[in-house]
CSV table of C-alpha atoms and ligand atoms in Angstrom, one decimal:
chain,number,residue,atom,x,y,z
A,9,MET,CA,-8.7,11.7,-27.7
A,10,ARG,CA,-8.7,15.4,-26.4
A,11,ASN,CA,-5.9,17.6,-27.2
A,12,TYR,CA,-4.5,19.7,-24.5
A,13,ASP,CA,-2.5,22.8,-24.5
A,14,ILE,CA,0.5,21.1,-22.3
A,15,PRO,CA,2.8,24.0,-21.8
A,16,GLU,CA,-0.2,26.1,-20.6
A,17,LEU,CA,-1.4,23.4,-18.4
A,18,ARG,CA,2.0,23.1,-16.8
A,19,LYS,CA,2.1,26.7,-16.2
A,20,LEU,CA,-1.3,26.5,-14.7
A,21,ASP,CA,-0.1,23.9,-12.5
A,22,VAL,CA,2.7,25.9,-11.0
A,23,GLU,CA,0.2,28.7,-10.7
A,24,HIS,CA,-2.8,27.0,-9.1
A,25,HIS,CA,-2.2,23.3,-8.3
A,26,LEU,CA,-0.5,22.2,-5.1
A,27,PRO,CA,0.0,18.5,-5.8
A,28,ALA,CA,0.3,15.7,-3.3
A,29,GLN,CA,3.3,15.0,-1.4
A,30,ALA,CA,5.7,17.5,-3.3
A,31,ASN,CA,8.3,20.0,-2.9
A,32,TYR,CA,6.4,23.0,-4.0
A,33,GLY,CA,9.7,24.9,-4.7
A,34,GLU,CA,11.1,22.0,-6.8
A,35,ILE,CA,7.7,21.8,-8.8
A,36,GLN,CA,7.8,25.5,-9.6
A,37,ALA,CA,11.5,25.3,-10.5
A,38,LEU,CA,10.6,22.4,-12.8
A,39,GLY,CA,8.0,24.5,-14.6
A,40,GLY,CA,5.1,22.2,-13.5
A,41,SER,CA,4.2,18.6,-13.2
A,42,ARG,CA,4.5,15.9,-15.9
A,43,ILE,CA,1.0,15.9,-17.3
A,44,ILE,CA,-0.4,12.3,-17.8
A,45,THR,CA,-3.1,12.5,-20.5
A,46,ARG,CA,-4.3,9.0,-21.2
A,47,ALA,CA,-3.5,5.3,-20.4
A,48,GLU,CA,-4.4,1.7,-21.9
A,49,GLY,CA,-3.6,-1.5,-20.3
A,50,CYS,CA,-0.2,-1.3,-18.7
A,51,THR,CA,0.9,1.8,-20.3
A,52,ILE,CA,0.5,5.7,-19.5
A,53,TYR,CA,0.9,8.4,-22.0
A,54,ASP,CA,2.3,11.9,-21.0
A,55,GLY,CA,1.1,15.2,-22.8
A,56,ASP,CA,4.5,15.4,-24.5
A,57,GLY,CA,3.9,12.1,-26.3
A,58,ASN,CA,5.9,9.8,-24.2
A,59,ALA,CA,4.5,6.3,-23.7
A,60,LEU,CA,5.6,4.8,-20.3
A,61,LEU,CA,5.2,1.1,-19.2
A,62,ASP,CA,3.5,1.8,-15.9
A,63,GLY,CA,5.6,-0.4,-13.3
A,64,MET,CA,3.6,1.0,-10.4
A,65,ALA,CA,-0.1,0.4,-11.4
A,66,GLY,CA,-0.6,4.1,-11.0
A,67,LEU,CA,0.1,4.4,-7.2
A,68,TRP,CA,-0.1,0.6,-6.1
A,69,CYS,CA,-3.6,0.4,-7.4
A,70,VAL,CA,-4.7,-0.2,-10.9
A,71,ASN,CA,-4.7,-4.0,-10.5
A,72,VAL,CA,-6.9,-4.7,-13.6
A,73,GLY,CA,-5.1,-2.4,-15.8
A,74,TYR,CA,-6.2,0.9,-17.7
A,75,GLY,CA,-9.1,1.3,-20.3
A,76,ARG,CA,-11.7,-1.2,-18.8
A,77,ASP,CA,-14.9,-0.1,-20.3
A,78,GLU,CA,-16.9,-2.3,-18.1
A,79,LEU,CA,-16.0,0.0,-15.3
A,80,VAL,CA,-17.0,2.9,-17.0
A,81,GLN,CA,-20.4,1.4,-17.7
A,82,ALA,CA,-20.8,0.2,-14.2
A,83,ALA,CA,-20.3,4.0,-13.1
A,84,ALA,CA,-22.5,5.5,-15.8
A,85,GLN,CA,-25.4,3.1,-14.9
A,86,GLN,CA,-25.1,3.6,-11.4
A,87,MET,CA,-25.0,7.5,-11.8
A,88,THR,CA,-28.0,7.3,-13.8
A,89,GLU,CA,-30.0,5.5,-11.3
A,90,LEU,CA,-28.7,6.8,-8.2
A,91,PRO,CA,-25.4,9.1,-8.1
A,92,PHE,CA,-25.5,9.6,-4.5
A,93,TYR,CA,-27.1,8.6,-1.3
A,94,ASN,CA,-25.4,8.4,2.3
A,95,THR,CA,-25.4,5.6,4.8
A,96,PHE,CA,-26.2,8.0,7.8
A,97,PHE,CA,-29.8,8.0,8.1
A,98,LYS,CA,-30.6,4.3,8.7
A,99,THR,CA,-30.3,3.9,4.9
A,100,ALA,CA,-28.0,2.2,2.5
A,101,THR,CA,-28.1,1.6,-1.3
A,102,PRO,CA,-27.9,-1.7,-3.3
A,103,PRO,CA,-24.3,-1.6,-4.4
A,104,THR,CA,-22.9,-0.9,-0.9
A,105,VAL,CA,-24.9,-3.7,0.7
A,106,MET,CA,-23.7,-6.0,-2.2
A,107,LEU,CA,-20.2,-4.9,-1.8
A,108,ALA,CA,-19.9,-5.5,1.8
A,109,THR,CA,-21.5,-8.9,1.2
A,110,LYS,CA,-19.0,-9.8,-1.5
A,111,LEU,CA,-15.9,-8.6,0.6
A,112,ALA,CA,-17.3,-10.9,3.5
A,113,GLY,CA,-17.0,-13.8,1.3
A,114,LEU,CA,-13.5,-13.1,0.0
A,115,LEU,CA,-12.2,-12.1,3.5
A,116,GLY,CA,-13.9,-15.3,5.0
A,117,GLY,CA,-13.4,-16.5,8.5
A,118,LYS,CA,-14.7,-14.1,11.3
A,119,LEU,CA,-14.3,-11.1,8.9
A,120,GLN,CA,-17.9,-10.8,8.1
A,121,HIS,CA,-18.7,-6.9,8.4
A,122,VAL,CA,-17.5,-3.9,6.4
A,123,PHE,CA,-17.2,-0.3,7.0
A,124,PHE,CA,-16.7,1.9,4.0
A,125,ASN,CA,-14.6,5.2,3.4
A,126,SER,CA,-12.9,6.8,0.6
A,127,SER,CA,-9.3,6.4,1.2
A,128,GLY,CA,-6.7,4.2,2.8
A,129,SER,CA,-6.3,7.0,5.3
A,130,GLU,CA,-9.8,7.3,6.2
A,131,ALA,CA,-10.0,3.7,6.6
A,132,ASN,CA,-7.2,4.0,9.3
A,133,ASP,CA,-8.8,6.7,11.0
A,134,THR,CA,-11.9,4.5,11.3
A,135,VAL,CA,-9.6,1.5,12.5
A,136,MET,CA,-8.2,4.0,15.3
A,137,ARG,CA,-11.8,5.2,16.5
A,138,MET,CA,-13.4,1.8,16.3
A,139,VAL,CA,-10.8,-0.2,18.2
A,140,ARG,CA,-10.3,2.5,20.9
A,141,HIS,CA,-14.3,2.6,21.1
A,142,TYR,CA,-14.3,-1.2,21.3
A,143,TRP,CA,-11.9,-1.3,24.3
A,144,SER,CA,-13.6,1.7,25.9
A,145,VAL,CA,-17.2,0.3,25.9
A,146,GLN,CA,-15.9,-2.8,27.5
A,147,GLY,CA,-14.7,-0.7,30.7
A,148,GLN,CA,-11.0,-0.7,29.4
A,149,PRO,CA,-10.6,2.9,28.3
A,150,ASN,CA,-7.0,2.8,29.2
A,151,ARG,CA,-6.2,0.4,26.0
A,152,GLN,CA,-5.6,3.4,23.7
A,153,ILE,CA,-2.1,2.4,22.2
A,154,PHE,CA,-1.4,1.3,18.7
A,155,ILE,CA,2.0,-0.4,18.2
A,156,SER,CA,3.1,0.0,14.8
A,157,ARG,CA,6.7,0.0,13.2
A,158,TRP,CA,9.2,2.5,12.1
A,159,ASN,CA,9.0,3.0,8.2
A,160,ALA,CA,5.5,1.9,8.1
A,161,TYR,CA,3.0,3.7,5.8
A,162,HIS,CA,-0.8,4.1,6.8
A,163,GLY,CA,-1.9,7.0,5.3
A,164,SER,CA,-1.4,10.9,5.6
A,165,THR,CA,-4.3,12.0,7.8
A,166,MET,CA,-3.4,12.9,11.4
A,167,ALA,CA,-4.1,9.3,12.2
A,168,GLY,CA,-2.9,7.6,9.2
A,169,ALA,CA,0.6,9.6,9.4
A,170,SER,CA,0.7,9.0,13.3
A,171,LEU,CA,0.1,5.2,12.7
A,172,GLY,CA,2.9,5.4,10.1
A,173,GLY,CA,6.4,5.2,10.8
A,174,MET,CA,7.6,7.5,8.2
A,175,LYS,CA,9.8,9.9,10.5
A,176,HIS,CA,9.9,12.6,7.8
A,177,MET,CA,6.3,13.0,7.9
A,178,HIS,CA,5.8,13.3,11.7
A,179,PRO,CA,7.1,17.0,11.8
A,180,ILE,CA,4.6,18.3,9.4
A,181,GLY,CA,1.5,18.7,11.6
A,182,GLY,CA,3.1,17.9,15.1
A,183,LEU,CA,2.7,14.1,14.6
A,184,PRO,CA,2.5,11.4,16.0
A,185,ILE,CA,-0.7,12.1,18.0
A,186,PRO,CA,-0.5,10.5,21.3
A,187,GLY,CA,-0.7,6.7,21.7
A,188,VAL,CA,1.0,5.4,18.9
A,189,GLU,CA,4.3,3.4,19.7
A,190,HIS,CA,6.8,2.4,16.8
A,191,VAL,CA,9.1,-0.6,17.1
A,192,MET,CA,11.8,-1.8,14.7
A,193,GLN,CA,10.6,-3.2,11.1
A,194,PRO,CA,11.5,-6.5,9.8
A,195,TYR,CA,13.5,-5.2,7.2
A,196,ALA,CA,16.2,-7.9,6.7
A,197,PHE,CA,18.5,-6.2,4.2
A,198,ASN,CA,19.1,-3.1,6.7
A,199,GLU,CA,18.1,-4.3,10.1
A,200,GLY,CA,19.1,-7.9,9.8
A,201,PHE,CA,21.8,-8.0,7.2
A,202,GLY,CA,23.4,-11.4,7.2
A,203,GLU,CA,21.3,-12.6,10.1
A,204,ASN,CA,19.5,-16.1,10.0
A,205,GLU,CA,16.2,-15.7,8.8
A,206,ASP,CA,14.3,-17.3,11.8
A,207,GLU,CA,16.5,-15.4,14.3
A,208,PHE,CA,15.6,-12.2,12.7
A,209,ALA,CA,12.0,-13.0,12.5
A,210,ALA,CA,12.1,-13.9,16.3
A,211,ARG,CA,13.9,-10.6,17.0
A,212,ALA,CA,11.5,-8.2,15.1
A,213,ALA,CA,8.7,-9.9,16.6
A,214,GLN,CA,10.2,-9.7,20.2
A,215,ALA,CA,10.4,-6.1,19.7
A,216,ILE,CA,6.7,-5.9,19.6
A,217,GLU,CA,6.3,-8.0,22.7
A,218,ASP,CA,9.0,-6.0,24.6
A,219,ARG,CA,7.2,-2.7,23.9
A,220,ILE,CA,3.8,-4.3,25.1
A,221,GLN,CA,5.3,-5.2,28.2
A,222,LYS,CA,7.3,-1.6,28.8
A,223,VAL,CA,4.0,0.1,28.0
A,224,GLY,CA,1.9,-2.1,29.8
A,225,PRO,CA,-0.2,-4.8,27.9
A,226,GLU,CA,-3.4,-3.3,30.0
A,227,ASN,CA,-2.6,-0.1,27.9
A,228,VAL,CA,-2.5,-1.6,24.4
A,229,ALA,CA,-5.3,-1.5,22.1
A,230,ALA,CA,-4.1,-3.1,18.9
A,231,PHE,CA,-0.8,-4.0,16.7
A,232,ILE,CA,-1.1,-2.6,13.0
A,233,GLY,CA,1.1,-3.4,10.2
A,234,GLU,CA,1.2,-3.9,6.4
A,235,VAL,CA,1.5,-7.4,5.5
A,236,VAL,CA,4.2,-6.2,2.9
A,237,GLN,CA,5.5,-2.7,3.7
A,238,GLY,CA,4.8,-0.8,0.4
A,239,ALA,CA,5.8,2.9,0.4
A,240,GLY,CA,8.4,1.9,3.0
A,241,GLY,CA,10.5,0.0,0.1
A,242,VAL,CA,8.5,-3.4,-0.4
A,243,ILE,CA,9.8,-5.0,2.9
A,244,ILE,CA,9.0,-8.6,2.9
A,245,PRO,CA,8.9,-9.8,6.4
A,246,PRO,CA,11.0,-13.0,7.1
A,247,ARG,CA,9.5,-16.5,7.3
A,248,GLY,CA,7.5,-16.9,10.6
A,249,TYR,CA,7.4,-13.2,11.5
A,250,TRP,CA,3.5,-13.0,11.1
A,251,LYS,CA,2.7,-16.1,12.8
A,252,ARG,CA,4.8,-14.9,15.8
A,253,VAL,CA,3.1,-11.5,15.6
A,254,GLU,CA,-0.4,-13.1,15.8
A,255,GLN,CA,0.7,-15.1,18.7
A,256,ILE,CA,2.0,-12.2,20.6
A,257,CYS,CA,-1.4,-10.4,19.9
A,258,ARG,CA,-3.3,-13.3,21.2
A,259,LYS,CA,-1.3,-13.7,24.3
A,260,TYR,CA,-1.9,-10.0,25.5
A,261,GLY,CA,-5.5,-10.0,24.3
A,262,ILE,CA,-4.8,-7.1,21.9
A,263,LEU,CA,-6.2,-6.6,18.3
A,264,LEU,CA,-4.5,-7.5,15.2
A,265,VAL,CA,-5.1,-4.8,12.3
A,266,VAL,CA,-3.6,-6.0,9.1
A,267,ASP,CA,-3.3,-3.0,6.4
A,268,GLU,CA,-4.1,-4.6,3.2
A,269,VAL,CA,-4.3,-1.4,1.0
A,270,ILE,CA,-1.7,-2.5,-1.1
A,271,THR,CA,-1.4,-6.1,-0.7
A,272,GLY,CA,-5.1,-6.7,-1.1
A,273,PHE,CA,-6.9,-7.9,-4.4
A,274,GLY,CA,-4.5,-10.2,-5.5
A,275,ARG,CA,-1.1,-8.6,-5.2
A,276,LEU,CA,0.6,-11.1,-3.6
A,277,GLY,CA,-1.0,-14.1,-5.3
A,278,SER,CA,-4.0,-14.4,-2.8
A,279,TRP,CA,-7.1,-12.3,-2.3
A,280,PHE,CA,-5.5,-10.8,0.7
A,281,GLY,CA,-2.0,-11.0,2.1
A,282,PHE,CA,-3.1,-12.0,5.6
A,283,GLN,CA,-4.1,-15.4,3.6
A,284,HIS,CA,-0.8,-15.9,2.1
A,285,PHE,CA,0.8,-15.6,5.5
A,286,GLY,CA,-1.9,-17.9,7.2
A,287,ILE,CA,-3.0,-15.5,10.0
A,288,GLN,CA,-6.4,-14.2,11.1
A,289,PRO,CA,-6.4,-10.4,11.8
A,290,ASP,CA,-9.3,-8.8,13.8
A,291,LEU,CA,-9.7,-5.6,11.5
A,292,VAL,CA,-8.4,-5.2,7.9
A,293,PRO,CA,-8.2,-1.9,6.1
A,294,MET,CA,-8.1,-2.0,2.4
A,295,ALA,CA,-8.3,0.5,-0.6
A,296,LYS,CA,-6.4,1.0,-4.0
A,297,GLY,CA,-7.0,-2.3,-5.8
A,298,LEU,CA,-10.7,-2.7,-4.3
A,299,SER,CA,-11.9,-0.4,-7.3
A,300,SER,CA,-8.3,-0.8,-9.1
A,301,GLY,CA,-8.3,3.2,-8.4
A,302,TYR,CA,-11.0,3.9,-10.8
A,303,LEU,CA,-13.0,5.7,-8.3
A,304,PRO,CA,-12.0,6.5,-4.5
A,305,ILE,CA,-13.2,3.8,-2.1
A,306,SER,CA,-11.7,2.2,0.9
A,307,ALA,CA,-13.1,-0.3,3.4
A,308,VAL,CA,-12.4,-2.0,6.7
A,309,GLY,CA,-13.1,-5.7,7.3
A,310,VAL,CA,-14.4,-6.0,11.0
A,311,SER,CA,-14.5,-9.4,12.8
A,312,THR,CA,-17.8,-10.7,14.4
A,313,ASP,CA,-16.2,-10.7,17.8
A,314,VAL,CA,-15.7,-6.8,17.4
A,315,VAL,CA,-19.0,-6.1,15.8
A,316,LYS,CA,-20.7,-8.4,18.7
A,317,VAL,CA,-19.1,-6.0,21.2
A,318,LEU,CA,-20.2,-3.1,19.2
A,319,ARG,CA,-23.7,-4.1,19.0
A,320,GLU,CA,-24.1,-5.1,22.6
A,321,LYS,CA,-22.3,-2.3,24.3
A,322,GLY,CA,-21.2,0.2,21.6
A,323,GLY,CA,-24.1,2.4,21.4
A,324,GLU,CA,-24.1,4.7,18.4
A,325,PHE,CA,-20.8,4.5,16.5
A,326,VAL,CA,-20.5,8.5,15.9
A,327,HIS,CA,-18.1,8.2,12.9
A,328,GLY,CA,-18.6,8.1,9.2
A,329,TYR,CA,-18.0,10.2,6.0
A,330,THR,CA,-20.3,11.7,3.5
A,331,TYR,CA,-19.0,9.4,0.9
A,332,SER,CA,-19.1,6.1,3.2
A,333,GLY,CA,-20.4,3.6,0.9
A,334,HIS,CA,-20.8,6.0,-2.3
A,335,PRO,CA,-22.9,4.0,-4.5
A,336,VAL,CA,-20.9,4.6,-7.5
A,337,SER,CA,-17.6,3.7,-6.1
A,338,ALA,CA,-19.3,0.6,-4.7
A,339,ALA,CA,-20.7,-0.2,-8.1
A,340,VAL,CA,-17.3,0.2,-9.8
A,341,ALA,CA,-15.7,-2.0,-7.0
A,342,LEU,CA,-18.0,-4.8,-7.6
A,343,LYS,CA,-17.4,-4.9,-11.3
A,344,ASN,CA,-13.9,-4.6,-10.7
A,345,LEU,CA,-13.8,-7.8,-8.3
A,346,GLU,CA,-15.9,-9.5,-10.9
A,347,ILE,CA,-13.3,-8.7,-13.7
A,348,ILE,CA,-10.5,-10.0,-11.1
A,349,GLU,CA,-12.7,-13.3,-10.6
A,350,ARG,CA,-13.5,-13.8,-14.2
A,351,GLU,CA,-10.1,-13.3,-15.7
A,352,GLY,CA,-8.7,-15.5,-12.5
A,353,LEU,CA,-6.0,-12.6,-11.8
A,354,VAL,CA,-5.3,-13.6,-8.5
A,355,GLN,CA,-4.3,-17.1,-9.5
A,356,ARG,CA,-2.6,-15.7,-12.5
A,357,VAL,CA,-0.4,-13.9,-10.2
A,358,HIS,CA,0.2,-17.0,-7.9
A,359,ASP,CA,0.8,-19.3,-10.7
A,360,ASP,CA,2.1,-17.4,-13.6
A,361,VAL,CA,3.1,-13.8,-13.6
A,362,GLY,CA,4.3,-13.9,-10.0
A,363,PRO,CA,6.9,-16.7,-10.5
A,364,TYR,CA,7.8,-15.1,-14.1
A,365,PHE,CA,8.5,-11.7,-12.4
A,366,ALA,CA,10.6,-13.5,-9.7
A,367,ASN,CA,12.6,-15.3,-12.4
A,368,ALA,CA,13.0,-12.2,-14.6
A,369,LEU,CA,14.2,-10.2,-11.7
A,370,LYS,CA,17.2,-12.7,-11.3
A,371,ARG,CA,18.7,-11.1,-14.5
A,372,LEU,CA,19.7,-8.1,-12.5
A,373,ASN,CA,21.3,-10.1,-9.9
A,374,ASP,CA,24.9,-9.7,-11.8
A,375,ASP,CA,24.7,-6.0,-11.8
A,376,PRO,CA,27.4,-4.6,-9.7
A,377,LEU,CA,25.0,-2.0,-8.2
A,378,VAL,CA,22.3,-4.8,-7.2
A,379,GLY,CA,22.5,-5.4,-3.4
A,380,GLU,CA,19.3,-7.6,-3.3
A,381,ILE,CA,16.4,-8.3,-5.4
A,382,ARG,CA,13.1,-9.5,-3.8
A,383,SER,CA,9.5,-10.0,-4.8
A,384,LEU,CA,6.3,-11.6,-3.8
A,385,GLY,CA,3.5,-12.1,-6.2
A,386,LEU,CA,3.7,-9.0,-8.5
A,387,ILE,CA,5.4,-6.5,-5.9
A,388,GLY,CA,9.2,-6.2,-5.9
A,389,ALA,CA,12.3,-4.2,-5.2
A,390,VAL,CA,16.1,-3.9,-6.3
A,391,GLU,CA,18.3,-2.8,-3.7
A,392,ILE,CA,21.0,-0.4,-4.7
A,393,VAL,CA,24.3,-1.0,-3.2
A,394,ALA,CA,27.9,0.8,-3.5
A,395,LYS,CA,29.9,-2.3,-2.9
A,396,LYS,CA,28.5,-5.6,-4.2
A,397,GLY,CA,27.9,-8.4,-1.6
A,398,THR,CA,27.2,-5.8,1.1
A,399,ASN,CA,24.4,-3.6,2.3
A,400,GLU,CA,26.7,-0.3,1.8
A,401,ARG,CA,25.1,2.7,0.3
A,402,PHE,CA,26.7,5.5,-1.5
A,403,THR,CA,28.3,7.3,1.2
A,404,GLY,CA,27.5,11.0,1.1
A,405,ALA,CA,24.5,10.2,-1.1
A,406,GLU,CA,22.6,7.7,1.0
A,407,GLY,CA,18.8,7.5,-0.1
A,408,LYS,CA,19.6,9.1,-3.2
A,409,ALA,CA,20.3,6.2,-5.5
A,410,GLY,CA,16.7,5.1,-5.8
A,411,PRO,CA,15.4,8.3,-7.3
A,412,ILE,CA,18.5,8.7,-9.5
A,413,VAL,CA,17.7,5.1,-11.2
A,414,ARG,CA,14.0,6.0,-11.4
A,415,ASP,CA,14.6,8.9,-13.1
A,416,ALA,CA,16.8,7.0,-15.6
A,417,CYS,CA,14.0,4.6,-15.7
A,418,ILE,CA,11.4,7.0,-16.8
A,419,ARG,CA,13.6,8.6,-19.4
A,420,ASN,CA,13.8,4.9,-20.8
A,421,GLY,CA,10.3,4.4,-20.6
A,422,LEU,CA,9.4,2.9,-17.5
A,423,MET,CA,7.6,4.3,-14.5
A,424,VAL,CA,8.8,3.0,-11.2
A,425,ARG,CA,9.2,4.3,-7.7
A,426,GLY,CA,12.5,5.4,-6.2
A,427,ILE,CA,12.5,4.8,-2.4
A,428,ARG,CA,15.7,5.8,-0.6
A,429,ASP,CA,18.2,3.4,-2.1
A,430,SER,CA,16.0,1.1,-3.7
A,431,ILE,CA,13.5,0.9,-6.8
A,432,VAL,CA,10.2,-0.8,-6.4
A,433,MET,CA,7.6,-2.1,-8.9
A,434,CYS,CA,4.0,-3.1,-8.6
A,435,PRO,CA,2.9,-3.1,-12.1
A,436,PRO,CA,-1.1,-4.0,-13.0
A,437,LEU,CA,-2.0,-7.8,-12.6
A,438,ILE,CA,-2.7,-8.1,-16.0
A,439,ILE,CA,1.0,-7.4,-17.2
A,440,THR,CA,2.4,-9.8,-19.9
A,441,HIS,CA,5.7,-11.7,-20.0
A,442,ALA,CA,6.6,-9.5,-22.8
A,443,GLU,CA,5.9,-6.4,-20.4
A,444,ILE,CA,7.9,-8.0,-17.7
A,445,ASP,CA,10.9,-8.5,-19.8
A,446,ARG,CA,10.9,-5.2,-20.9
A,447,MET,CA,10.6,-3.7,-17.5
A,448,ILE,CA,13.7,-5.8,-16.4
A,449,GLU,CA,15.7,-4.6,-19.7
A,450,ILE,CA,14.8,-1.0,-18.9
A,451,ILE,CA,15.9,-1.3,-15.5
A,452,ALA,CA,19.2,-3.2,-16.4
A,453,LYS,CA,19.9,-0.4,-19.1
A,454,SER,CA,19.3,2.2,-16.5
A,455,LEU,CA,21.4,1.0,-13.8
A,456,ARG,CA,24.3,0.8,-16.3
A,457,GLU,CA,23.7,4.2,-17.4
A,458,VAL,CA,23.7,5.8,-13.7
A,459,GLU,CA,26.6,3.9,-12.3
A,460,PRO,CA,29.2,6.6,-12.9
A,461,THR,CA,26.7,9.3,-11.8
A,462,LEU,CA,26.4,7.1,-8.5
A,463,ARG,CA,30.0,6.5,-8.1
A,464,ALA,CA,30.7,10.2,-8.5
A,465,LEU,CA,28.2,11.1,-5.9
A,466,LYS,CA,30.3,8.7,-3.6
A,467,ALA,CA,33.4,10.8,-4.5
A,468,GLU,CA,31.6,14.2,-3.4
B,22,PXG,N1,-2.0,2.1,4.0
B,22,PXG,C1,-1.1,1.7,3.1
B,22,PXG,C2,-0.5,0.4,3.2
B,22,PXG,C3,-0.8,2.6,2.0
B,22,PXG,O1,-0.1,2.0,1.1
B,22,PXG,C4,-2.6,4.0,2.8
B,22,PXG,C5,-2.7,3.2,3.8
B,22,PXG,C6,-3.3,5.2,2.5
B,22,PXG,O2,-4.0,5.2,1.7
B,22,PXG,P1,-4.5,6.7,0.7
B,22,PXG,O3,-5.8,6.2,-0.2
B,22,PXG,O4,-5.2,7.5,1.9
B,22,PXG,O5,-3.6,7.4,0.1
B,22,PXG,C7,-1.7,3.6,1.8
B,22,PXG,C8,-1.4,4.7,0.5
B,22,PXG,C9,4.3,6.2,-1.8
B,22,PXG,C10,2.6,6.3,-1.6
B,22,PXG,O6,5.0,7.1,-1.9
B,22,PXG,C11,1.9,4.9,-1.0
B,22,PXG,C12,0.5,5.2,-0.8
B,22,PXG,C13,0.0,6.6,-1.0
B,22,PXG,C14,0.6,7.4,-1.5
B,22,PXG,C15,2.1,7.5,-1.9
B,22,PXG,O7,4.4,4.8,-2.4
B,22,PXG,N2,-0.1,4.3,-0.2
């Protein structure tokens, strides 16, 4: 274990480092970021000697947990043999081809082709260009529009953030770029509180059809959605929603893009979320759990129907990244998938830890601050309300409850995400029952600790 001069690192962090999605004034006032120095299993350690149970699998990605020597060895071996070669010059490398083949098998059905990138955002940029190109070469260049949902997260690049429906992201960089339409999200606790589940599913899906008709079906290229919205607050769509969305896409002949960046690789107890919901997308962006975050890599699964058009009419697809199909990332991803398979982690989420997590969360149900708990596989959320039995937030402090509870959880040894008035969890798939119990205990304790603060905020 290396010894770091943490106060010096924090000082240098302020002086030179601009972290992702941060308020730089706030980081400066804080005197620098928390420095995470090492991790093992489901636990991360900071430079001040604190151990934190990682309820977020890093950033929704470390599916196989930390400290996997096999992944280190896979990277070392590939780096020794061939650290880099590109896929631009009618060339490819063994791990890249093998990973594409492996993913085609896991995706199944018509999803038999894979385009590689380094991040989820890049994957969605690829989706946008490929889909528009697909329509254009078929003589339908007017099919430009992507229909997405408010509060969706599809990345941080110009296309990714535009496809995303995070309103606060749009002013930064003058987004969204043209050709993206946002419709209501299937967020029952907010948008459909007290509504019958089937009716809410129908209403949320109808919003998509209404928009298609409004902008003209002949102008619509695709619908894009996360199977379960992650960064938006772990929003699990109501029963029947996805089937309806699929039917609408088929009815108007538009492509269905299912963003599996968070939900892929076992998170919901299936290899991919679309399999859980029983739908057949045309394109599937994925990242994160593909390599369990050990190295950056993302992919877009593409159907044979789309590739047929690209092959017959597409000409050169002038798109790609230096690191598309990076051999070291691909080798690590292959080994990561091997671990997931060998240890039966997808089945484990489905049969064991997923249900255990759902049951453990129920212990929070009686807390006066808890408005709803929800989970699917190993992803979950706790909604924080001012008045039990309602979805009323703390007035004067709307959107602040999540971060306040999160900070208390961190003080108590658990890393979670606070998203507006909820906290969300997405632990490594290897988490034990005892660790799940600890997670719930810490959340319960933290809720009790912050209640006076939250009630005081209300009075503000
Ligand atoms: N799609 C989805 C569904 C995501 O969750 C991306 C695309 C973009 O991936 P990259 O690798 O470009 O980050 C993501 C990423 C948060 C948070 O605040 C979530 C993500 C990234 C950063 C922060 O919860 N998800």
